[in-house]
mmCIF file of C-alpha atoms (C1' of nucleotides) in Angstrom:
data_model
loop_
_atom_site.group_PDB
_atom_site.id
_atom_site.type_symbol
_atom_site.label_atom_id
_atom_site.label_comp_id
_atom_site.label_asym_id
_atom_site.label_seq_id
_atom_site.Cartn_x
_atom_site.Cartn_y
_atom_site.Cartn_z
ATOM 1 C CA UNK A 1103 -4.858 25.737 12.365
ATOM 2 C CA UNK A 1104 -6.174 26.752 8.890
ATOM 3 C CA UNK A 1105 -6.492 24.388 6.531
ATOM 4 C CA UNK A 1106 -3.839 25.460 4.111
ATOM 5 C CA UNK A 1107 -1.721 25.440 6.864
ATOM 6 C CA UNK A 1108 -1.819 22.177 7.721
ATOM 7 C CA UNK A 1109 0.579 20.393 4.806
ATOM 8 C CA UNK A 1110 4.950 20.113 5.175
ATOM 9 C CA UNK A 1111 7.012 21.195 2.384
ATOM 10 C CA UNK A 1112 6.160 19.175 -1.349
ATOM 11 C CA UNK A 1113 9.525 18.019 -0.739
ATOM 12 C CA UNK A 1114 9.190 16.573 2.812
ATOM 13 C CA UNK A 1115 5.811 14.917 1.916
ATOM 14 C CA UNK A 1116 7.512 13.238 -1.048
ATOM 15 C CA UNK A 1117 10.486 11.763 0.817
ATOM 16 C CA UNK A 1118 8.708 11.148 4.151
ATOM 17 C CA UNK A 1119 5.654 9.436 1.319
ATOM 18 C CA UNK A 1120 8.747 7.472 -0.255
ATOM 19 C CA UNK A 1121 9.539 5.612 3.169
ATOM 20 C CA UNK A 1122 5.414 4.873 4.124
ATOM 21 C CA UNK A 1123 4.968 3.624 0.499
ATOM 22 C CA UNK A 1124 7.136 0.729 0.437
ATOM 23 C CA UNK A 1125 5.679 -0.126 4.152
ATOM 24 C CA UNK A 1126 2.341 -0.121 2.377
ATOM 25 C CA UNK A 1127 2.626 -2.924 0.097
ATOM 26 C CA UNK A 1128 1.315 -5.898 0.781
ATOM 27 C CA UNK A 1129 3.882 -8.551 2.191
ATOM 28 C CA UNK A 1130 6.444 -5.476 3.967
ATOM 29 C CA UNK A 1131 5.009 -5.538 6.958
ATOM 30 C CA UNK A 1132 4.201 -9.164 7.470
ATOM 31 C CA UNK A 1133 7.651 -9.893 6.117
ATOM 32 C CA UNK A 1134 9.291 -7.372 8.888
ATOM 33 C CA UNK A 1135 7.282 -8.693 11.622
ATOM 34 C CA UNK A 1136 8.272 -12.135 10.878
ATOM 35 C CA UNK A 1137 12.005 -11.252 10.523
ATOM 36 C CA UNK A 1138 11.418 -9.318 13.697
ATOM 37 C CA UNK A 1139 11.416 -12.665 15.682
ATOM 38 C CA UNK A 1140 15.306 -12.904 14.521
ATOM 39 C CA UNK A 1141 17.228 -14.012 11.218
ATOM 40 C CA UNK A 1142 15.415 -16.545 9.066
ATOM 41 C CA UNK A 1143 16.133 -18.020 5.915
ATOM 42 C CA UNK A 1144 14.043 -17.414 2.511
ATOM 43 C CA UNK A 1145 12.585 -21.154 2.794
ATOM 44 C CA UNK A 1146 11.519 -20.593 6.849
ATOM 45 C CA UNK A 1147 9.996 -17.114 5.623
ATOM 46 C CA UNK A 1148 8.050 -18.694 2.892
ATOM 47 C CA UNK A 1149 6.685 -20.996 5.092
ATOM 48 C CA UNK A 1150 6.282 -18.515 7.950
ATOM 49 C CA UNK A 1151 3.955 -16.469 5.281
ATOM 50 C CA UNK A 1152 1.253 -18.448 4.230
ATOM 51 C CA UNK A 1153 0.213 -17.189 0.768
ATOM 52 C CA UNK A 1154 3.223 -15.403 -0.285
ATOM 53 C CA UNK A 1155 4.302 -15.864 -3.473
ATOM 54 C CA UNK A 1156 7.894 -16.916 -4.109
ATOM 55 C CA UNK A 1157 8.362 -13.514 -6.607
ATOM 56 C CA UNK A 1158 6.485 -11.320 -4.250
ATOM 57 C CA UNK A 1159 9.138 -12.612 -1.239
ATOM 58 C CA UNK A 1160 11.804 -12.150 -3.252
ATOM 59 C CA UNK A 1161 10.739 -8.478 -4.741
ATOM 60 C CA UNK A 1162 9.775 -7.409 -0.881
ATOM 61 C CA UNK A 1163 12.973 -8.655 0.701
ATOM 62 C CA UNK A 1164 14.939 -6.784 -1.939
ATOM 63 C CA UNK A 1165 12.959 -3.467 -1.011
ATOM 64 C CA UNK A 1166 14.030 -3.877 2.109
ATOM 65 C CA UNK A 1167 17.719 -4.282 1.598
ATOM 66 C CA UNK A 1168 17.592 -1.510 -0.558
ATOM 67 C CA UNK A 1169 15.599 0.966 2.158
ATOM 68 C CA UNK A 1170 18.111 -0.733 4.997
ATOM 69 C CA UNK A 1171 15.943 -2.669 7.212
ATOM 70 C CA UNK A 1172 17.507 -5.660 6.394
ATOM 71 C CA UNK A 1173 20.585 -7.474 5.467
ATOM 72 C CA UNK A 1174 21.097 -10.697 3.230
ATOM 73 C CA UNK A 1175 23.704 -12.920 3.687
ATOM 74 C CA UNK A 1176 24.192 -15.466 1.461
ATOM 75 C CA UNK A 1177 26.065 -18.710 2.166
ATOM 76 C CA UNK A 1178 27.772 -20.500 -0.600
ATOM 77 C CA UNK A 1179 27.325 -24.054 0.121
ATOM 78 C CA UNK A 1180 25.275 -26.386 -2.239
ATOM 79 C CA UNK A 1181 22.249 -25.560 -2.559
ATOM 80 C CA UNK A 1182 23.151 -21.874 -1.318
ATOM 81 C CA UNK A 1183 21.621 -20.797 2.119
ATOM 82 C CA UNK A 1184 20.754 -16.642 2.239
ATOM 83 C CA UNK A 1185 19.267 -15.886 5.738
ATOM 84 C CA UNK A 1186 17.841 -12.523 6.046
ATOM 85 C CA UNK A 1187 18.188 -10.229 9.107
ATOM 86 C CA UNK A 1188 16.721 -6.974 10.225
ATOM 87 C CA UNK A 1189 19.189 -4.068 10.759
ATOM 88 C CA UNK A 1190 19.464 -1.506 13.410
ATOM 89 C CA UNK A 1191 17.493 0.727 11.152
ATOM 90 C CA UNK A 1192 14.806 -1.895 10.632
ATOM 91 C CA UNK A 1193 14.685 -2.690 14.067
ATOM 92 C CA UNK A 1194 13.577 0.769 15.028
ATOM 93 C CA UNK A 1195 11.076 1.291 12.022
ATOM 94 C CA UNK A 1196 9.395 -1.589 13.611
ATOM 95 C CA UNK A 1197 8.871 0.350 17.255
ATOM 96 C CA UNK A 1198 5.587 2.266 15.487
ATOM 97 C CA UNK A 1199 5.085 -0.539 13.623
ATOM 98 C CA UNK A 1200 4.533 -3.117 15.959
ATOM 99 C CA UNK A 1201 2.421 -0.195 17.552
ATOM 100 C CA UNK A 1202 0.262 0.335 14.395
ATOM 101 C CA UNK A 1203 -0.177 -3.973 13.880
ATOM 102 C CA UNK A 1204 -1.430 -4.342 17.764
ATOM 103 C CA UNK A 1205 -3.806 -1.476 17.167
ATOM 104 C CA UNK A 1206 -5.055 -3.238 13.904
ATOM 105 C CA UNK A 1207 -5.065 -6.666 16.374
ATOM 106 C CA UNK A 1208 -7.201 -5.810 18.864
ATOM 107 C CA UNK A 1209 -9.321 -3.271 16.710
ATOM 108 C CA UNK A 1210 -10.599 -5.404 13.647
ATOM 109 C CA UNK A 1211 -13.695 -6.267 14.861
ATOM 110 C CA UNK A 1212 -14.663 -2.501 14.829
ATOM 111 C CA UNK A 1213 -13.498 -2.032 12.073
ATOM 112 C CA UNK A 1214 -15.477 -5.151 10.094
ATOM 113 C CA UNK A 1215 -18.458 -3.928 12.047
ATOM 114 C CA UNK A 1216 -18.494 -0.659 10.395
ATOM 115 C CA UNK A 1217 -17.810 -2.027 6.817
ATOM 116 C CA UNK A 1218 -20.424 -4.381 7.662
ATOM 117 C CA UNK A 1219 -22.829 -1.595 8.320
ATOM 118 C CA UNK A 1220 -21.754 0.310 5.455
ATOM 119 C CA UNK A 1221 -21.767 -2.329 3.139
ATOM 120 C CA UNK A 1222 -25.876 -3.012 4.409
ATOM 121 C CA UNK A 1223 -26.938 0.431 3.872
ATOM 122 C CA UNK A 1224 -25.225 0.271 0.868
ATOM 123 C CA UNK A 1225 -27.072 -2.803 -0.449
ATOM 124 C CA UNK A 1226 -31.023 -1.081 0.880
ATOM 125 C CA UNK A 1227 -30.025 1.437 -2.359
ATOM 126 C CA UNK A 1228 -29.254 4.494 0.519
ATOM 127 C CA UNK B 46 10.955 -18.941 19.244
ATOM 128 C CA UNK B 47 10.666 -21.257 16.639
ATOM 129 C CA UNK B 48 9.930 -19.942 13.171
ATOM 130 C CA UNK B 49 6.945 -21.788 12.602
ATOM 131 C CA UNK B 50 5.335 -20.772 15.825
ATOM 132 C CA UNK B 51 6.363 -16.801 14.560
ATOM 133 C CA UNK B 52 2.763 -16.212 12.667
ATOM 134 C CA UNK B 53 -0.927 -15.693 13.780
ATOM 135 C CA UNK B 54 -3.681 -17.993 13.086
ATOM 136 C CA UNK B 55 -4.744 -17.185 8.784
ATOM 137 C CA UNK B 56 -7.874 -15.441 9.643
ATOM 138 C CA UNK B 57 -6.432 -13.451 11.828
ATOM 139 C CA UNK B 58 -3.744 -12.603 9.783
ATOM 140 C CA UNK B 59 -6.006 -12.047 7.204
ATOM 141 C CA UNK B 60 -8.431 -9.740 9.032
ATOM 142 C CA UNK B 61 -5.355 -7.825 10.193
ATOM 143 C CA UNK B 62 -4.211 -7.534 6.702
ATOM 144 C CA UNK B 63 -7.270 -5.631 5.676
ATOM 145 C CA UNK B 64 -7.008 -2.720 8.186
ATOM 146 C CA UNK B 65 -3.214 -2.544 7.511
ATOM 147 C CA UNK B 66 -3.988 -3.147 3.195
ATOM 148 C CA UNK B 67 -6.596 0.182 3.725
ATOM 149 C CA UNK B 68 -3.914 2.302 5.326
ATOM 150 C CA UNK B 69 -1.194 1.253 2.904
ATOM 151 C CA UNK B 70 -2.360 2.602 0.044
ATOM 152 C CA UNK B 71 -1.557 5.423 -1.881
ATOM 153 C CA UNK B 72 -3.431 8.288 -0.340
ATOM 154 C CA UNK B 73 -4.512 7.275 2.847
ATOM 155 C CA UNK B 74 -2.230 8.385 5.391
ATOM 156 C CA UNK B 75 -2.117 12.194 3.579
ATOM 157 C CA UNK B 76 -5.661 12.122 3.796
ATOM 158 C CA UNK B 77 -5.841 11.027 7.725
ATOM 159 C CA UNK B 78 -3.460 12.862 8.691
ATOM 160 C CA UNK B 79 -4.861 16.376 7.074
ATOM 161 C CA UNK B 80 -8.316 15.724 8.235
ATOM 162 C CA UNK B 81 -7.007 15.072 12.056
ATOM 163 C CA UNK B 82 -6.273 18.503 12.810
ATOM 164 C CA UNK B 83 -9.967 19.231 12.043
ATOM 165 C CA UNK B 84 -13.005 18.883 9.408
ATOM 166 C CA UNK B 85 -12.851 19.891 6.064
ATOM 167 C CA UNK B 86 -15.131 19.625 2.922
ATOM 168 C CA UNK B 87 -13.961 18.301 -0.209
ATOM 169 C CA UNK B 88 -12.158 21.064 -1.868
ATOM 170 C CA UNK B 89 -10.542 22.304 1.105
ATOM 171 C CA UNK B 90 -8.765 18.405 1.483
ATOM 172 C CA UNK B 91 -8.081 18.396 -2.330
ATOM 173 C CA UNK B 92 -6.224 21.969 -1.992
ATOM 174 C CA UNK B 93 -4.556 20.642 0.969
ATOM 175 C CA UNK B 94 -3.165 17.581 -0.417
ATOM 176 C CA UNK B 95 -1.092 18.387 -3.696
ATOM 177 C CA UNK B 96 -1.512 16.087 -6.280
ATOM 178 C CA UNK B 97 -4.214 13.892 -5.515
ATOM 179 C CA UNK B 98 -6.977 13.799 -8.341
ATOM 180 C CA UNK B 99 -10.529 14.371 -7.072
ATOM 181 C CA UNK B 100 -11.301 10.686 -8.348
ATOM 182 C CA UNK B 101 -8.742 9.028 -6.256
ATOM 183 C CA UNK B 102 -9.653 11.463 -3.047
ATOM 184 C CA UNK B 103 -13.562 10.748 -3.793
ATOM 185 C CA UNK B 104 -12.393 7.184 -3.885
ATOM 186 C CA UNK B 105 -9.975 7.086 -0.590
ATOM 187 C CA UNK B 106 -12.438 8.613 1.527
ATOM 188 C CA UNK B 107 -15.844 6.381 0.405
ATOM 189 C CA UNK B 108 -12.883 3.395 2.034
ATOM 190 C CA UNK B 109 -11.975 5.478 5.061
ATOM 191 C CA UNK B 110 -15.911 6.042 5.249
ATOM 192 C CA UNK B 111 -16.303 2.353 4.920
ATOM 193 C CA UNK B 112 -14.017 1.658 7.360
ATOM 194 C CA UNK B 113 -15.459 3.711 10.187
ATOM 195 C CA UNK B 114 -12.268 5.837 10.377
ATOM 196 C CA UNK B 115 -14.145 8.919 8.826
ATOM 197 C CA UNK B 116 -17.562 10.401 8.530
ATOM 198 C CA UNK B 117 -19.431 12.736 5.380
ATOM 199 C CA UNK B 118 -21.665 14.744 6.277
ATOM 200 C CA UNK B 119 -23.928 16.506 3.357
ATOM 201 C CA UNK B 120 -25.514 19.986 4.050
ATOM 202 C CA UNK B 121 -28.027 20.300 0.845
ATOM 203 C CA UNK B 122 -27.910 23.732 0.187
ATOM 204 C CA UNK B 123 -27.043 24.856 -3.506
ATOM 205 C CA UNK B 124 -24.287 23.847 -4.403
ATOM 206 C CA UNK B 125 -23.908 20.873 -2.084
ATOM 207 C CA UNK B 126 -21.321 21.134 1.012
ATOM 208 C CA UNK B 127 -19.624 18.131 2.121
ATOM 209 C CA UNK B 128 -17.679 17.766 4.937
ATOM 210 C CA UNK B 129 -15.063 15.183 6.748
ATOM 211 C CA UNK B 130 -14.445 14.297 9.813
ATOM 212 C CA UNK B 131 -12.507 11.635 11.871
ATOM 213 C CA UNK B 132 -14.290 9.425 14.383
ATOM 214 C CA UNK B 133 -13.586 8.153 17.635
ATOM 215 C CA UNK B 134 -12.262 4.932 15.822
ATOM 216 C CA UNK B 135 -10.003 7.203 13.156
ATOM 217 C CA UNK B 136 -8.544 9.246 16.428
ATOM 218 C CA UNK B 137 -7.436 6.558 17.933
ATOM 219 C CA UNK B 138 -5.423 4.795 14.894
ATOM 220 C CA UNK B 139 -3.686 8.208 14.456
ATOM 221 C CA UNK B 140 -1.976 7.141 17.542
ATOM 222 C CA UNK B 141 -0.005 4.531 16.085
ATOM 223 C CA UNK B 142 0.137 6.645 12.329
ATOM 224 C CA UNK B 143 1.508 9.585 13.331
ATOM 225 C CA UNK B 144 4.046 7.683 15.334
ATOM 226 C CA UNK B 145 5.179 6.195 12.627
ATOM 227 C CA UNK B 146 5.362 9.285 9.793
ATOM 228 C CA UNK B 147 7.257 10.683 12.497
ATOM 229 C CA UNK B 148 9.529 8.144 12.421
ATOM 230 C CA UNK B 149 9.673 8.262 8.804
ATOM 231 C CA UNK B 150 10.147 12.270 8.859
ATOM 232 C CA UNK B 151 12.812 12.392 11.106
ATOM 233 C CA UNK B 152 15.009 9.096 9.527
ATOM 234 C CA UNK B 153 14.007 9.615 5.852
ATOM 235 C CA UNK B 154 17.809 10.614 5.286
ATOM 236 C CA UNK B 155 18.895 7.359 6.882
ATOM 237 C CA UNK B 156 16.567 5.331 3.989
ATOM 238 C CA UNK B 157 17.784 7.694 1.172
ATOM 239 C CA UNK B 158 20.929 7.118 1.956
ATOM 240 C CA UNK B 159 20.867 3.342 2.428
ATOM 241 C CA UNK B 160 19.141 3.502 -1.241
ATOM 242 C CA UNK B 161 21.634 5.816 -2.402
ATOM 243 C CA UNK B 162 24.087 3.195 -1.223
ATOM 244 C CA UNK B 163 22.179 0.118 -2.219
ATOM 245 C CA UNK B 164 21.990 1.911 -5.992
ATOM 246 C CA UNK B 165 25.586 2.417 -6.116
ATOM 247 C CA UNK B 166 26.726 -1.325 -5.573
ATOM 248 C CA UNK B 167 24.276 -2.434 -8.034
ATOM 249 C CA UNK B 168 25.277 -0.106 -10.744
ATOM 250 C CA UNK B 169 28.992 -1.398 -10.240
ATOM 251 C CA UNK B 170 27.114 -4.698 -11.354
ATOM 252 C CA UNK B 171 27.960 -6.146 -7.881
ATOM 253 C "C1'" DC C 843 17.681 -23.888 -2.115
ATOM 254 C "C1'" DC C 844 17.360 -19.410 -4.038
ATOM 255 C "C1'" DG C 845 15.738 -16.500 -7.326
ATOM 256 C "C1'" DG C 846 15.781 -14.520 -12.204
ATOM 257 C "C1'" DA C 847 12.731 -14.221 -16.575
ATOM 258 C "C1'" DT C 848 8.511 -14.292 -18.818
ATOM 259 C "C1'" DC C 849 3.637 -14.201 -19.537
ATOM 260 C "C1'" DC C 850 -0.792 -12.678 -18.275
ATOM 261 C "C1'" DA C 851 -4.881 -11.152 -15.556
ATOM 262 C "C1'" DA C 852 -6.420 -7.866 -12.379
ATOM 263 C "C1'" DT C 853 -6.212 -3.429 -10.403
ATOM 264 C "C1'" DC C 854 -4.671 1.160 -9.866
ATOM 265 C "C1'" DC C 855 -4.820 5.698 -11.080
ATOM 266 C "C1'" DG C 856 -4.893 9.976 -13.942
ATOM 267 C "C1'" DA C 857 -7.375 12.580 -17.550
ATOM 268 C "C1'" DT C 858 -11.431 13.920 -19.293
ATOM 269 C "C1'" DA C 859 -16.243 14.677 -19.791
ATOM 270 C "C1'" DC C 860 -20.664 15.007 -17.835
ATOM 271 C "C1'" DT C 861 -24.568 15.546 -13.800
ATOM 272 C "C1'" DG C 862 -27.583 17.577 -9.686
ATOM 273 C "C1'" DC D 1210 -19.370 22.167 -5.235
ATOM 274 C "C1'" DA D 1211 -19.091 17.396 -5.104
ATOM 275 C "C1'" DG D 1212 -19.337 13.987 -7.216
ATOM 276 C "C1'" DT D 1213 -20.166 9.723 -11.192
ATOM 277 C "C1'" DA D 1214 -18.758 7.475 -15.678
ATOM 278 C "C1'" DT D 1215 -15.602 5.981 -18.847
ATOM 279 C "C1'" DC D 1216 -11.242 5.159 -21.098
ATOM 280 C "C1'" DG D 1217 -6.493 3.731 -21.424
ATOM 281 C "C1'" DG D 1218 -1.787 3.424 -19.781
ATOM 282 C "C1'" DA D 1219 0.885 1.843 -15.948
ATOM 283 C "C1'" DT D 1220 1.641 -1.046 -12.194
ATOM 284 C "C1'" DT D 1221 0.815 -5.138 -9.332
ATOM 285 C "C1'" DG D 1222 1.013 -9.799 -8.350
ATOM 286 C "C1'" DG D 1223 0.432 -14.836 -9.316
ATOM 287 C "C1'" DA D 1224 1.915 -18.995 -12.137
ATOM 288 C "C1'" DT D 1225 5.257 -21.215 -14.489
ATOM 289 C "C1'" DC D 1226 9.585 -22.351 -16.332
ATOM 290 C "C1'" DC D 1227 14.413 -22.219 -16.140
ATOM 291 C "C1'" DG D 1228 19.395 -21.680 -14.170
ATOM 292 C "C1'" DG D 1229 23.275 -21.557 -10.589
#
DNA sequence: CCGGATCCAATCCGATACTG
DNA sequence: CAGTATCGGATTGGATCCGG
């Protein structure tokens, strides 16, 4: 396989790039791994999340209404209830997900070794 | 299960977090995924990947370096040749990657059109 | 309880210019 | 060829205040 070879369409990279980029951010995929467990509500989430700000909750769950992983459903009592739930869509999307967060699980302490390595050669000025 | 019993301990939540925050970014998974069907030096992964400037490549793979997910290897001849490869540790999270841009390849029309959708109802002010 | 609006600091990232 | 250095605009994300 050559090298130049070895890239899909600009078009396919941008559209396939526009579904891994909002997975990239940094609440999605603690958000959909939470909501994976079943419908919660925005105050259970918050609490499930330790750390998450109320804005960055609110701008990640609408991301993923908008891409179709999940569904809000707001209940007008007083004070309003919204649960959130993941759809079909989001329920599959999790499959390599849950795949790629077990890897990450029971592979961090490689990982921190090597950056701990790097980091000391680093620092000796090589 | 309850919702507060639906997270992992902080730490390990956080350590997790930084394997998942180095994949998430913007150039990451382009870049692992063209260097895992074989080495290349520098130019030949900035030809390869459309778009990316050389200081954002240059920086992506000093973290994949970092990470252990990647090795440089410099040949000093004049001028300089540079070249990437994965390691063991890189191989095996391409497992769990290229499960998941192959999810995302083959259901990107599913997200577009849940956006498309999503768009439409919220520029009919609902 | 849910979340929009605003302000602000930190960082990301591209463009450009320069080095061994 | 393979970087480093620097600048400036754009984006990110937290804190805070306010409204339904």
């Amino acid at each position: 396989m050559k090298p130049q070879d070895r890239y899909l369409p600009p078009e396919v990279c941008r559209e396939v790039g526009s579904v891994l980029e909002c997975i990239g951010d940094k609440w999605t995929i603690l958000v959909m791994r939470t909501l994976d467990g079943g419908s919660l509500r925005f105050s259970e989430l918050r609490r499930s999340i330790s750390g998450v700000s109320q804005k960055m909750l609110t701008a990640t769950l609408r991301a993923l209404e908008r891409d179709g992983f999940v569904t809000r459903t707001v209940t007008p009592t007083v004070p309003a209830r919204v649960d959130y739930t993941m759809t079909d869509l989001g329920r599959e999307v999790m499959v390599p997900l849950n795949a790629l967060a077990t890897w990450a699980l029971r592979n961090q302490h490689r990982v921190s070794a090597a950056r701990r390595s790097y980091d000391a050669k680093s620092a000796r000025g090589k």
